[in-house]
PDB file of C-alpha atoms in Angstrom:
ATOM      1  CA  MET A1423       5.466 -21.349  15.571  1.00 51.00           C
ATOM      2  CA  PRO A1424       5.863 -20.821  11.795  1.00 53.00           C
ATOM      3  CA  ARG A1425       9.120 -21.851  10.252  1.00 48.00           C
ATOM      4  CA  LYS A1426      11.650 -19.090   9.582  1.00 46.00           C
ATOM      5  CA  ARG A1427      13.594 -19.224   6.342  1.00 47.00           C
ATOM      6  CA  GLN A1428      17.300 -18.906   7.055  1.00 41.00           C
ATOM      7  CA  SER A1429      18.690 -17.845   3.708  1.00 39.00           C
ATOM      8  CA  THR A1430      19.654 -14.201   3.213  1.00 36.00           C
ATOM      9  CA  GLY A1431      19.022 -11.774   0.390  1.00 36.00           C
ATOM     10  CA  SER A1432      18.253  -8.186  -0.517  1.00 36.00           C
ATOM     11  CA  GLY A1433      14.838  -6.623  -0.577  1.00 36.00           C
ATOM     12  CA  GLY A1434      13.170  -4.640  -3.307  1.00 36.00           C
ATOM     13  CA  GLY A1435      12.612  -0.920  -3.567  1.00 34.00           C
ATOM     14  CA  THR A1436       9.792   1.226  -2.332  1.00 33.00           C
ATOM     15  CA  PRO A1437       6.447   0.043  -3.754  1.00 35.00           C
ATOM     16  CA  ALA A1438       5.408   2.364  -6.530  1.00 37.00           C
ATOM     17  CA  ALA A1439       2.159   4.045  -7.300  1.00 39.00           C
ATOM     18  CA  ILE A1440       1.008   3.312 -10.838  1.00 43.00           C
ATOM     19  CA  ILE A1441       2.767   5.680 -13.246  1.00 46.00           C
ATOM     20  CA  PRO A1442       0.621   6.755 -16.207  1.00 46.00           C
ATOM     21  CA  PRO A1443       1.980   5.220 -19.438  1.00 41.00           C
ATOM     22  CA  SER A1444       2.093   8.536 -21.272  1.00 41.00           C
ATOM     23  CA  GLY A1445       3.844  11.803 -20.436  1.00 48.00           C
ATOM     24  CA  ASN A1446       7.352  12.790 -19.446  1.00 56.00           C
ATOM     25  CA  TYR A1447       7.930  12.944 -15.732  1.00 66.00           C
ATOM     26  CA  SER A1448      10.996  14.083 -13.850  1.00 79.00           C
ATOM     27  CA  ILE A1449      11.465  14.388 -10.119  1.00 82.00           C
ATOM     28  CA  PRO A1450      12.667  18.043 -10.235  1.00 85.00           C
ATOM     29  CA  THR A1451       9.607  19.060 -12.286  1.00 85.00           C
ATOM     30  CA  LEU A1452       7.256  17.191  -9.968  1.00 84.00           C
ATOM     31  CA  LEU A1453       8.892  18.788  -6.925  1.00 87.00           C
ATOM     32  CA  ARG A1454       8.342  22.249  -8.404  1.00 87.00           C
ATOM     33  CA  GLU A1455       4.703  21.401  -9.088  1.00 87.00           C
ATOM     34  CA  LEU A1456       4.358  20.076  -5.535  1.00 87.00           C
ATOM     35  CA  HIS A1457       5.895  23.276  -4.160  1.00 89.00           C
ATOM     36  CA  SER A1458       3.377  25.347  -6.148  1.00 89.00           C
ATOM     37  CA  LEU A1459       0.472  23.209  -4.901  1.00 88.00           C
ATOM     38  CA  ILE A1460       1.565  23.663  -1.279  1.00 90.00           C
ATOM     39  CA  HIS A1461       1.635  27.451  -1.734  1.00 89.00           C
ATOM     40  CA  GLN A1462      -1.823  27.367  -3.327  1.00 89.00           C
ATOM     41  CA  LEU A1463      -3.060  25.242  -0.446  1.00 89.00           C
ATOM     42  CA  GLN A1464      -1.699  27.711   2.100  1.00 89.00           C
ATOM     43  CA  ASP A1465      -3.385  30.627   0.299  1.00 89.00           C
ATOM     44  CA  GLU A1466      -6.713  28.801   0.164  1.00 88.00           C
ATOM     45  CA  ARG A1467      -6.418  27.871   3.837  1.00 88.00           C
ATOM     46  CA  SER A1468      -5.854  31.523   4.765  1.00 87.00           C
ATOM     47  CA  ARG A1469      -8.922  32.577   2.787  1.00 85.00           C
ATOM     48  CA  GLY A1470     -10.959  29.771   4.309  1.00 86.00           C
ATOM     49  CA  SER A1471      -9.937  30.713   7.841  1.00 89.00           C
ATOM     50  CA  ASN A1472     -11.447  34.183   7.326  1.00 89.00           C
ATOM     51  CA  THR A1473     -14.784  32.581   6.504  1.00 88.00           C
ATOM     52  CA  LEU A1474     -14.604  30.441   9.650  1.00 90.00           C
ATOM     53  CA  VAL A1475     -13.837  33.538  11.738  1.00 90.00           C
ATOM     54  CA  ASN A1476     -16.884  35.289  10.276  1.00 89.00           C
ATOM     55  CA  ILE A1477     -19.066  32.274  11.096  1.00 90.00           C
ATOM     56  CA  LYS A1478     -17.905  32.391  14.722  1.00 90.00           C
ATOM     57  CA  LYS A1479     -18.491  36.148  14.965  1.00 88.00           C
ATOM     58  CA  THR A1480     -21.994  35.741  13.551  1.00 88.00           C
ATOM     59  CA  HIS A1481     -22.837  33.049  16.090  1.00 87.00           C
ATOM     60  CA  ASP A1482     -21.488  35.255  18.895  1.00 87.00           C
ATOM     61  CA  ARG A1483     -23.715  38.135  17.765  1.00 85.00           C
ATOM     62  CA  MET A1484     -26.739  35.833  17.611  1.00 85.00           C
ATOM     63  CA  LYS A1485     -26.356  34.932  21.287  1.00 82.00           C
ATOM     64  CA  SER A1486     -27.652  38.359  22.293  1.00 78.00           C
ATOM     65  CA  GLU A1487     -30.876  37.881  20.337  1.00 77.00           C
ATOM     66  CA  GLN A1488     -33.850  36.016  21.724  1.00 76.00           C
ATOM     67  CA  ARG A1489     -34.991  34.982  18.274  1.00 79.00           C
ATOM     68  CA  VAL A1490     -32.811  34.333  15.224  1.00 79.00           C
ATOM     69  CA  SER A1491     -33.684  36.877  12.552  1.00 83.00           C
ATOM     70  CA  MET A1492     -33.942  36.163   8.835  1.00 85.00           C
ATOM     71  CA  TYR A1493     -30.875  38.357   8.337  1.00 86.00           C
ATOM     72  CA  PHE A1494     -28.677  36.042  10.413  1.00 81.00           C
ATOM     73  CA  LYS A1495     -30.168  32.922   8.822  1.00 85.00           C
ATOM     74  CA  GLN A1496     -29.354  34.157   5.330  1.00 89.00           C
ATOM     75  CA  LYS A1497     -25.912  35.348   6.378  1.00 87.00           C
ATOM     76  CA  LEU A1498     -25.024  32.020   7.979  1.00 88.00           C
ATOM     77  CA  ARG A1499     -26.364  30.110   4.974  1.00 89.00           C
ATOM     78  CA  GLY A1500     -24.075  32.113   2.704  1.00 90.00           C
ATOM     79  CA  LEU A1501     -21.073  31.740   5.033  1.00 90.00           C
ATOM     80  CA  TYR A1502     -21.516  27.967   5.375  1.00 90.00           C
ATOM     81  CA  THR A1503     -21.868  27.639   1.602  1.00 90.00           C
ATOM     82  CA  SER A1504     -18.598  29.533   1.183  1.00 89.00           C
ATOM     83  CA  ALA A1505     -16.928  27.362   3.853  1.00 89.00           C
ATOM     84  CA  GLN A1506     -18.009  24.186   2.044  1.00 89.00           C
ATOM     85  CA  SER A1507     -16.640  25.542  -1.222  1.00 88.00           C
ATOM     86  CA  ASP A1508     -13.336  26.488   0.462  1.00 88.00           C
ATOM     87  CA  ALA A1509     -13.070  23.016   2.015  1.00 88.00           C
ATOM     88  CA  LYS A1510     -13.632  21.343  -1.372  1.00 86.00           C
ATOM     89  CA  ILE A1511     -10.901  23.438  -2.974  1.00 88.00           C
ATOM     90  CA  GLU A1512      -8.502  22.567  -0.139  1.00 87.00           C
ATOM     91  CA  SER A1513      -9.428  18.874  -0.412  1.00 84.00           C
ATOM     92  CA  ASP A1514      -8.767  18.858  -4.168  1.00 84.00           C
ATOM     93  CA  LEU A1515      -5.389  20.562  -3.693  1.00 86.00           C
ATOM     94  CA  ILE A1516      -4.381  18.094  -0.968  1.00 87.00           C
ATOM     95  CA  ARG A1517      -5.387  15.186  -3.209  1.00 80.00           C
ATOM     96  CA  LYS A1518      -3.328  16.594  -6.095  1.00 83.00           C
ATOM     97  CA  ALA A1519      -0.336  17.076  -3.790  1.00 84.00           C
ATOM     98  CA  LEU A1520      -0.605  13.496  -2.525  1.00 81.00           C
ATOM     99  CA  ASP A1521      -0.754  12.255  -6.128  1.00 78.00           C
ATOM    100  CA  LYS A1522       2.449  14.182  -6.877  1.00 79.00           C
ATOM    101  CA  ILE A1523       4.153  12.656  -3.834  1.00 82.00           C
ATOM    102  CA  ALA A1524       3.063   9.149  -4.874  1.00 75.00           C
ATOM    103  CA  LEU A1525       4.385   9.767  -8.389  1.00 76.00           C
ATOM    104  CA  ILE A1526       7.719  11.043  -7.038  1.00 80.00           C
ATOM    105  CA  ASN A1527       8.044   7.915  -4.874  1.00 75.00           C
ATOM    106  CA  ALA A1528       7.217   5.758  -7.895  1.00 70.00           C
ATOM    107  CA  LEU A1529       9.921   7.405 -10.004  1.00 73.00           C
ATOM    108  CA  LYS A1530      12.423   7.011  -7.153  1.00 73.00           C
ATOM    109  CA  ASN A1531      11.488   3.336  -6.973  1.00 66.00           C
ATOM    110  CA  ASN A1532      12.029   2.897 -10.713  1.00 63.00           C
ATOM    111  CA  LYS A1533      15.494   4.414 -10.401  1.00 63.00           C
ATOM    112  CA  LYS A1534      16.340   2.063  -7.532  1.00 58.00           C
ATOM    113  CA  GLN A1535      14.992  -0.849  -9.551  1.00 54.00           C
ATOM    114  CA  GLY A1536      17.235   0.011 -12.503  1.00 55.00           C
ATOM    115  CA  SER A1537      20.299   0.564 -10.356  1.00 52.00           C
ATOM    116  CA  ARG A1538      19.983  -2.936  -8.887  1.00 48.00           C
ATOM    117  CA  THR A1539      20.971  -4.646 -12.135  1.00 45.00           C
ATOM    118  CA  PRO A1540      24.773  -5.163 -12.094  1.00 44.00           C
ATOM    119  CA  SER A1541      26.514  -3.770 -15.177  1.00 42.00           C
ATOM    120  CA  ASN A1542      29.932  -4.186 -16.718  1.00 42.00           C
ATOM    121  CA  GLN A1543      32.017  -1.351 -18.154  1.00 41.00           C
ATOM    122  CA  SER A1544      30.168  -1.453 -21.467  1.00 41.00           C
ATOM    123  CA  GLY A1545      26.918  -0.686 -19.670  1.00 43.00           C
ATOM    124  CA  HIS A1546      25.376  -4.132 -20.284  1.00 45.00           C
ATOM    125  CA  SER A1547      24.047  -6.283 -17.484  1.00 44.00           C
ATOM    126  CA  ASP A1548      26.330  -9.058 -16.330  1.00 47.00           C
ATOM    127  CA  ASP A1549      24.292 -12.112 -15.341  1.00 47.00           C
ATOM    128  CA  ASN A1550      27.396 -13.886 -14.031  1.00 49.00           C
ATOM    129  CA  ARG A1551      28.064 -11.264 -11.429  1.00 46.00           C
ATOM    130  CA  LYS A1552      26.517 -12.168  -8.075  1.00 49.00           C
ATOM    131  CA  PRO A1553      25.236  -9.261  -5.965  1.00 51.00           C
ATOM    132  CA  ALA A1554      26.366  -9.125  -2.381  1.00 52.00           C
ATOM    133  CA  PRO A1555      23.719 -10.507   0.000  1.00 55.00           C
ATOM    134  CA  VAL A1556      22.046  -8.282   2.535  1.00 58.00           C
ATOM    135  CA  ARG A1557      21.872  -9.237   6.189  1.00 68.00           C
ATOM    136  CA  LYS A1558      18.571 -10.615   7.451  1.00 74.00           C
ATOM    137  CA  SER A1559      17.997  -7.713   9.855  1.00 75.00           C
ATOM    138  CA  VAL A1560      18.571  -5.196   7.059  1.00 80.00           C
ATOM    139  CA  LEU A1561      16.150  -7.038   4.777  1.00 83.00           C
ATOM    140  CA  MET A1562      13.457  -6.989   7.453  1.00 86.00           C
ATOM    141  CA  SER A1563      13.962  -3.230   7.909  1.00 84.00           C
ATOM    142  CA  ILE A1564      13.683  -2.688   4.145  1.00 85.00           C
ATOM    143  CA  LEU A1565      10.411  -4.624   3.957  1.00 89.00           C
ATOM    144  CA  GLN A1566       8.987  -2.714   6.910  1.00 89.00           C
ATOM    145  CA  GLN A1567       9.993   0.581   5.304  1.00 87.00           C
ATOM    146  CA  GLU A1568       8.382  -0.437   2.008  1.00 88.00           C
ATOM    147  CA  ALA A1569       5.133  -1.159   3.827  1.00 91.00           C
ATOM    148  CA  ALA A1570       5.207   2.201   5.622  1.00 89.00           C
ATOM    149  CA  GLU A1571       5.945   4.110   2.403  1.00 87.00           C
ATOM    150  CA  MET A1572       3.248   2.444   0.312  1.00 90.00           C
ATOM    151  CA  PRO A1573       0.988   5.290  -0.893  1.00 90.00           C
ATOM    152  CA  THR A1574      -2.544   5.686   0.415  1.00 91.00           C
ATOM    153  CA  TRP A1575      -5.337   5.900  -2.130  1.00 89.00           C
ATOM    154  CA  ASN A1576      -7.066   9.197  -1.389  1.00 84.00           C
ATOM    155  CA  GLY A1577     -10.097   9.105  -3.625  1.00 82.00           C
ATOM    156  CA  LYS A1578     -13.380  10.710  -2.616  1.00 82.00           C
ATOM    157  CA  SER A1579     -15.683   8.683  -0.395  1.00 81.00           C
ATOM    158  CA  SER A1580     -18.102   8.413  -3.334  1.00 86.00           C
ATOM    159  CA  GLU A1581     -15.416   6.831  -5.546  1.00 88.00           C
ATOM    160  CA  SER A1582     -14.651   3.118  -5.637  1.00 91.00           C
ATOM    161  CA  PRO A1583     -11.074   2.141  -4.743  1.00 93.00           C
ATOM    162  CA  PRO A1584      -9.041   0.762  -7.667  1.00 94.00           C
ATOM    163  CA  PRO A1585      -7.801  -2.817  -7.922  1.00 95.00           C
ATOM    164  CA  LEU A1586      -4.900  -3.656  -5.568  1.00 95.00           C
ATOM    165  CA  CYS A1587      -6.004  -1.047  -3.046  1.00 95.00           C
ATOM    166  CA  GLY A1588      -6.293  -2.725   0.351  1.00 95.00           C
ATOM    167  CA  CYS A1589      -8.296  -5.939  -0.034  1.00 96.00           C
ATOM    168  CA  ILE A1590      -9.526  -5.099  -3.573  1.00 95.00           C
ATOM    169  CA  PRO A1591      -8.139  -7.876  -5.818  1.00 94.00           C
ATOM    170  CA  ALA A1592      -6.445  -7.405  -9.169  1.00 93.00           C
ATOM    171  CA  GLU A1593      -8.608  -7.323 -12.267  1.00 92.00           C
ATOM    172  CA  SER A1594      -9.175 -10.539 -14.193  1.00 90.00           C
ATOM    173  CA  GLY A1595      -6.277 -11.137 -16.576  1.00 90.00           C
ATOM    174  CA  TYR A1596      -3.987  -8.762 -14.662  1.00 94.00           C
ATOM    175  CA  ILE A1597      -0.307  -9.211 -15.486  1.00 94.00           C
ATOM    176  CA  ALA A1598       2.204  -8.022 -12.901  1.00 93.00           C
ATOM    177  CA  THR A1599       5.173  -6.040 -14.197  1.00 92.00           C
ATOM    178  CA  PRO A1600       8.869  -6.653 -13.423  1.00 92.00           C
ATOM    179  CA  GLY A1601       9.713  -5.336  -9.974  1.00 89.00           C
ATOM    180  CA  ASP A1602       6.220  -5.932  -8.552  1.00 92.00           C
ATOM    181  CA  LYS A1603       6.032  -7.772  -5.245  1.00 94.00           C
ATOM    182  CA  VAL A1604       3.881 -10.903  -5.189  1.00 96.00           C
ATOM    183  CA  ALA A1605       3.065 -13.812  -2.947  1.00 96.00           C
ATOM    184  CA  ALA A1606       4.401 -16.911  -4.712  1.00 95.00           C
ATOM    185  CA  LYS A1607       3.448 -20.505  -3.954  1.00 95.00           C
ATOM    186  CA  VAL A1608       6.589 -22.633  -4.313  1.00 93.00           C
ATOM    187  CA  LYS A1609       7.591 -26.215  -3.565  1.00 89.00           C
ATOM    188  CA  VAL A1610       9.657 -26.615  -0.404  1.00 83.00           C
ATOM    189  CA  GLY A1611       9.501 -30.399  -0.284  1.00 78.00           C
ATOM    190  CA  ALA A1612       8.141 -33.374  -2.135  1.00 77.00           C
ATOM    191  CA  ASP A1613       4.591 -32.792  -0.877  1.00 82.00           C
ATOM    192  CA  GLU A1614       4.702 -29.336   0.666  1.00 89.00           C
ATOM    193  CA  ASP A1615       4.034 -25.863  -0.682  1.00 91.00           C
ATOM    194  CA  GLN A1616       5.001 -22.540   0.860  1.00 93.00           C
ATOM    195  CA  TRP A1617       3.797 -19.010   0.163  1.00 95.00           C
ATOM    196  CA  ILE A1618       6.866 -16.755  -0.033  1.00 95.00           C
ATOM    197  CA  LEU A1619       7.461 -13.085  -0.757  1.00 95.00           C
ATOM    198  CA  GLY A1620       8.825 -12.730  -4.277  1.00 94.00           C
ATOM    199  CA  GLU A1621       9.522 -10.144  -6.932  1.00 93.00           C
ATOM    200  CA  VAL A1622       8.495 -10.457 -10.571  1.00 94.00           C
ATOM    201  CA  ALA A1623      11.527 -10.759 -12.834  1.00 93.00           C
ATOM    202  CA  SER A1624       9.608 -11.363 -16.071  1.00 94.00           C
ATOM    203  CA  HIS A1625       6.423 -12.762 -17.593  1.00 94.00           C
ATOM    204  CA  SER A1626       6.149 -14.989 -20.653  1.00 93.00           C
ATOM    205  CA  ALA A1627       3.061 -14.336 -22.758  1.00 91.00           C
ATOM    206  CA  PHE A1628       3.707 -17.637 -24.592  1.00 93.00           C
ATOM    207  CA  SER A1629       3.640 -19.884 -21.524  1.00 93.00           C
ATOM    208  CA  ASN A1630       1.726 -17.432 -19.309  1.00 92.00           C
ATOM    209  CA  LYS A1631       4.264 -18.023 -16.562  1.00 94.00           C
ATOM    210  CA  TYR A1632       6.168 -15.680 -14.310  1.00 96.00           C
ATOM    211  CA  GLU A1633       9.819 -15.841 -13.419  1.00 95.00           C
ATOM    212  CA  ILE A1634       9.739 -15.001  -9.707  1.00 95.00           C
ATOM    213  CA  GLU A1635      12.793 -14.019  -7.706  1.00 93.00           C
ATOM    214  CA  ASP A1636      12.750 -15.127  -4.091  1.00 92.00           C
ATOM    215  CA  ILE A1637      13.226 -11.967  -2.042  1.00 88.00           C
ATOM    216  CA  ASP A1638      15.084 -13.962   0.619  1.00 84.00           C
ATOM    217  CA  GLY A1639      16.474 -16.974  -1.226  1.00 69.00           C
ATOM    218  CA  GLU A1640      20.157 -17.061  -2.112  1.00 65.00           C
ATOM    219  CA  GLY A1641      21.097 -19.562  -4.803  1.00 54.00           C
ATOM    220  CA  LYS A1642      24.339 -20.566  -6.462  1.00 52.00           C
ATOM    221  CA  HIS A1643      24.255 -17.675  -8.952  1.00 51.00           C
ATOM    222  CA  GLY A1644      22.452 -15.072  -6.873  1.00 58.00           C
ATOM    223  CA  LYS A1645      18.779 -14.874  -6.000  1.00 71.00           C
ATOM    224  CA  GLU A1646      16.836 -18.125  -6.365  1.00 87.00           C
ATOM    225  CA  ARG A1647      14.215 -17.966  -9.127  1.00 91.00           C
ATOM    226  CA  TYR A1648      11.079 -19.955  -9.876  1.00 93.00           C
ATOM    227  CA  GLN A1649       9.038 -20.458 -13.039  1.00 95.00           C
ATOM    228  CA  LEU A1650       5.432 -20.287 -11.856  1.00 95.00           C
ATOM    229  CA  PRO A1651       2.021 -20.204 -13.562  1.00 95.00           C
ATOM    230  CA  CYS A1652      -0.166 -17.213 -12.760  1.00 93.00           C
ATOM    231  CA  ARG A1653      -2.438 -19.296 -10.535  1.00 92.00           C
ATOM    232  CA  ARG A1654       0.460 -19.827  -8.125  1.00 94.00           C
ATOM    233  CA  THR A1655       1.106 -16.126  -7.676  1.00 95.00           C
ATOM    234  CA  THR A1656      -0.962 -13.390  -6.032  1.00 95.00           C
ATOM    235  CA  PRO A1657      -0.170  -9.699  -6.629  1.00 96.00           C
ATOM    236  CA  LEU A1658       0.170  -7.683  -3.439  1.00 96.00           C
ATOM    237  CA  PRO A1659      -1.529  -4.313  -2.822  1.00 95.00           C
ATOM    238  CA  LYS A1660      -0.107  -1.169  -4.412  1.00 93.00           C
ATOM    239  CA  TYR A1661      -2.137   1.236  -2.261  1.00 93.00           C
ATOM    240  CA  LYS A1662      -3.199   1.400   1.372  1.00 94.00           C
ATOM    241  CA  ALA A1663      -6.923   1.708   1.951  1.00 95.00           C
ATOM    242  CA  ASN A1664      -8.010   4.659   4.069  1.00 94.00           C
ATOM    243  CA  PRO A1665     -10.149   3.340   6.962  1.00 94.00           C
ATOM    244  CA  SER A1666     -11.818   6.745   7.369  1.00 92.00           C
ATOM    245  CA  THR A1667     -13.138   7.014   3.815  1.00 92.00           C
ATOM    246  CA  HIS A1668     -13.136   3.457   2.435  1.00 94.00           C
ATOM    247  CA  PRO A1669     -13.390   0.928   5.301  1.00 94.00           C
ATOM    248  CA  HIS A1670     -14.939  -1.607   2.899  1.00 95.00           C
ATOM    249  CA  ALA A1671     -11.524  -1.832   1.177  1.00 96.00           C
ATOM    250  CA  LEU A1672     -10.090  -3.466   4.308  1.00 97.00           C
ATOM    251  CA  TYR A1673     -10.289  -7.126   5.288  1.00 97.00           C
ATOM    252  CA  GLN A1674     -13.050  -7.823   7.785  1.00 96.00           C
ATOM    253  CA  LYS A1675     -12.568  -8.900  11.374  1.00 96.00           C
ATOM    254  CA  HIS A1676     -12.436 -12.730  11.645  1.00 95.00           C
ATOM    255  CA  GLN A1677     -11.741 -13.013   7.894  1.00 96.00           C
ATOM    256  CA  GLN A1678      -9.348 -15.789   6.890  1.00 96.00           C
ATOM    257  CA  VAL A1679      -6.202 -14.495   5.196  1.00 97.00           C
ATOM    258  CA  TYR A1680      -2.588 -15.213   4.417  1.00 97.00           C
ATOM    259  CA  ALA A1681      -0.224 -12.733   6.045  1.00 97.00           C
ATOM    260  CA  LEU A1682       3.528 -12.204   6.253  1.00 96.00           C
ATOM    261  CA  TYR A1683       4.690 -13.584   9.590  1.00 95.00           C
ATOM    262  CA  PRO A1684       6.795 -10.953  11.438  1.00 92.00           C
ATOM    263  CA  GLN A1685      10.559 -11.180  10.855  1.00 90.00           C
ATOM    264  CA  THR A1686      10.157 -13.732   8.041  1.00 92.00           C
ATOM    265  CA  THR A1687       9.497 -13.603   4.302  1.00 92.00           C
ATOM    266  CA  CYS A1688       6.835 -16.317   4.377  1.00 94.00           C
ATOM    267  CA  PHE A1689       3.060 -15.976   4.362  1.00 96.00           C
ATOM    268  CA  TYR A1690       1.019 -18.101   6.749  1.00 96.00           C
ATOM    269  CA  PHE A1691      -2.665 -18.768   7.216  1.00 96.00           C
ATOM    270  CA  GLY A1692      -4.397 -16.702   9.889  1.00 96.00           C
ATOM    271  CA  VAL A1693      -7.493 -14.806  10.958  1.00 97.00           C
ATOM    272  CA  VAL A1694      -7.896 -11.035  11.169  1.00 97.00           C
ATOM    273  CA  HIS A1695      -8.162 -10.089  14.845  1.00 96.00           C
ATOM    274  CA  SER A1696      -8.560  -6.340  14.266  1.00 96.00           C
ATOM    275  CA  ARG A1697      -8.426  -3.907  11.354  1.00 97.00           C
ATOM    276  CA  PRO A1698      -6.466  -0.664  11.006  1.00 96.00           C
ATOM    277  CA  THR A1699      -8.311   2.447  12.186  1.00 95.00           C
ATOM    278  CA  THR A1700      -5.848   4.878  10.542  1.00 94.00           C
ATOM    279  CA  VAL A1701      -3.665   4.645   7.440  1.00 92.00           C
ATOM    280  CA  ASP A1702      -0.576   4.207   9.625  1.00 91.00           C
ATOM    281  CA  GLU A1703      -1.948   1.359  11.719  1.00 95.00           C
ATOM    282  CA  GLU A1704      -1.485  -2.313  10.886  1.00 96.00           C
ATOM    283  CA  TYR A1705      -3.756  -5.330  10.988  1.00 97.00           C
ATOM    284  CA  LEU A1706      -3.546  -7.648  13.963  1.00 96.00           C
ATOM    285  CA  VAL A1707      -3.562 -11.247  12.732  1.00 96.00           C
ATOM    286  CA  SER A1708      -3.791 -14.463  14.745  1.00 96.00           C
ATOM    287  CA  PHE A1709      -1.757 -17.098  12.894  1.00 96.00           C
ATOM    288  CA  GLU A1710      -2.692 -20.770  12.793  1.00 95.00           C
ATOM    289  CA  ASP A1711      -0.336 -22.522  15.205  1.00 93.00           C
ATOM    290  CA  PRO A1712      -1.074 -25.915  16.850  1.00 92.00           C
ATOM    291  CA  SER A1713       1.421 -25.192  19.645  1.00 92.00           C
ATOM    292  CA  TYR A1714      -1.191 -22.871  21.205  1.00 91.00           C
ATOM    293  CA  GLU A1715      -4.178 -24.209  23.123  1.00 89.00           C
ATOM    294  CA  HIS A1716      -6.783 -22.807  20.742  1.00 90.00           C
ATOM    295  CA  GLY A1717      -4.732 -23.436  17.601  1.00 93.00           C
ATOM    296  CA  TYR A1718      -3.895 -19.778  16.916  1.00 94.00           C
ATOM    297  CA  SER A1719      -1.103 -17.475  18.018  1.00 94.00           C
ATOM    298  CA  PRO A1720      -1.694 -14.224  19.920  1.00 94.00           C
ATOM    299  CA  PRO A1721      -2.465 -11.339  17.504  1.00 95.00           C
ATOM    300  CA  LEU A1722       0.600 -10.043  15.661  1.00 95.00           C
ATOM    301  CA  PRO A1723       0.947  -6.845  13.570  1.00 95.00           C
ATOM    302  CA  VAL A1724       0.922  -7.123   9.764  1.00 96.00           C
ATOM    303  CA  PRO A1725       1.031  -4.102   7.384  1.00 96.00           C
ATOM    304  CA  GLN A1726      -1.595  -3.683   4.658  1.00 96.00           C
ATOM    305  CA  ARG A1727       1.180  -4.361   2.149  1.00 96.00           C
ATOM    306  CA  TYR A1728       1.641  -8.003   3.171  1.00 97.00           C
ATOM    307  CA  ILE A1729      -1.781  -9.599   3.460  1.00 97.00           C
ATOM    308  CA  PHE A1730      -3.972 -11.377   0.896  1.00 97.00           C
ATOM    309  CA  THR A1731      -6.602 -14.061   0.407  1.00 94.00           C
ATOM    310  CA  THR A1732      -6.740 -17.078  -1.871  1.00 82.00           C
ATOM    311  CA  LYS A1733      -9.383 -19.382  -3.233  1.00 67.00           C
ATOM    312  CA  PRO A1734     -10.330 -22.104  -0.721  1.00 52.00           C
ATOM    313  CA  TYR A1735      -8.978 -24.908  -2.870  1.00 41.00           C
ATOM    314  CA  GLN A1736      -5.520 -23.343  -2.899  1.00 47.00           C
ATOM    315  CA  ARG A1737      -5.025 -23.897   0.812  1.00 50.00           C
ATOM    316  CA  LYS A1738      -3.320 -27.266   0.911  1.00 48.00           C
ATOM    317  CA  LYS A1739      -0.667 -28.482   3.271  1.00 46.00           C
TER     318      LYS A1739
END
């Protein structure tokens, strides 16, 4: 059975969709735009339902004819063309609405991220002030909620998913930003490494190292932090992959991965037993465990948020 880390700490905020660098965004404005999109969607759906009713009526009338006339063929062709057009408009509106929701969640996350920094009366951060730790059970609930709230990438089936969507890795040279969740490979003994769940505190362009805050490690002055080179960190997904439209953006069955062991903040080596079939489902992962007869645990659920792969040479005991 994998080791459980006993220290306590607070989790991060809801994982954010990528906010465009330009433009002024506010939650009230985005909510108004979302409200308008929903009304447009309802109007389009009403118009589209009339077309579907006409298609059904036409088919009903055709049943009384022994042979389909050219009139009905042309009429159905026109109705189906209209139905396809209506469906595309609805699809585009739904996609825009989902983008607005993802952006609202991202802005909410940024506000939570900023409010986590303790401040003194002058408004400046106070590094000597230690935040109160969060109970282990609360931390686990926060991480589970983050995974559930991670936005789904809803691109068209003809579009390629972006980096950090499902199993799609980050681009070469990618630099994670403060607040991003990562898997961090840290020393836990003289000759032992451990993949832990961490949050990026900062990145030094000079040394090309991250300062990573252990999501569950409580030190003398607050959260325990590590200075790590980029090769010892792996950015975690920012978007869920949709199994219906982009199944190739999911890890394959029997693929070797590192996954967050349930009720811990550590990643362990395992094999994908089954993949999600909907955006709300989780992977089932069999973890390497010599206490079982075949060397692997029974399949356990792991959200898309907390699973990744590494280069073969990185897997060392």
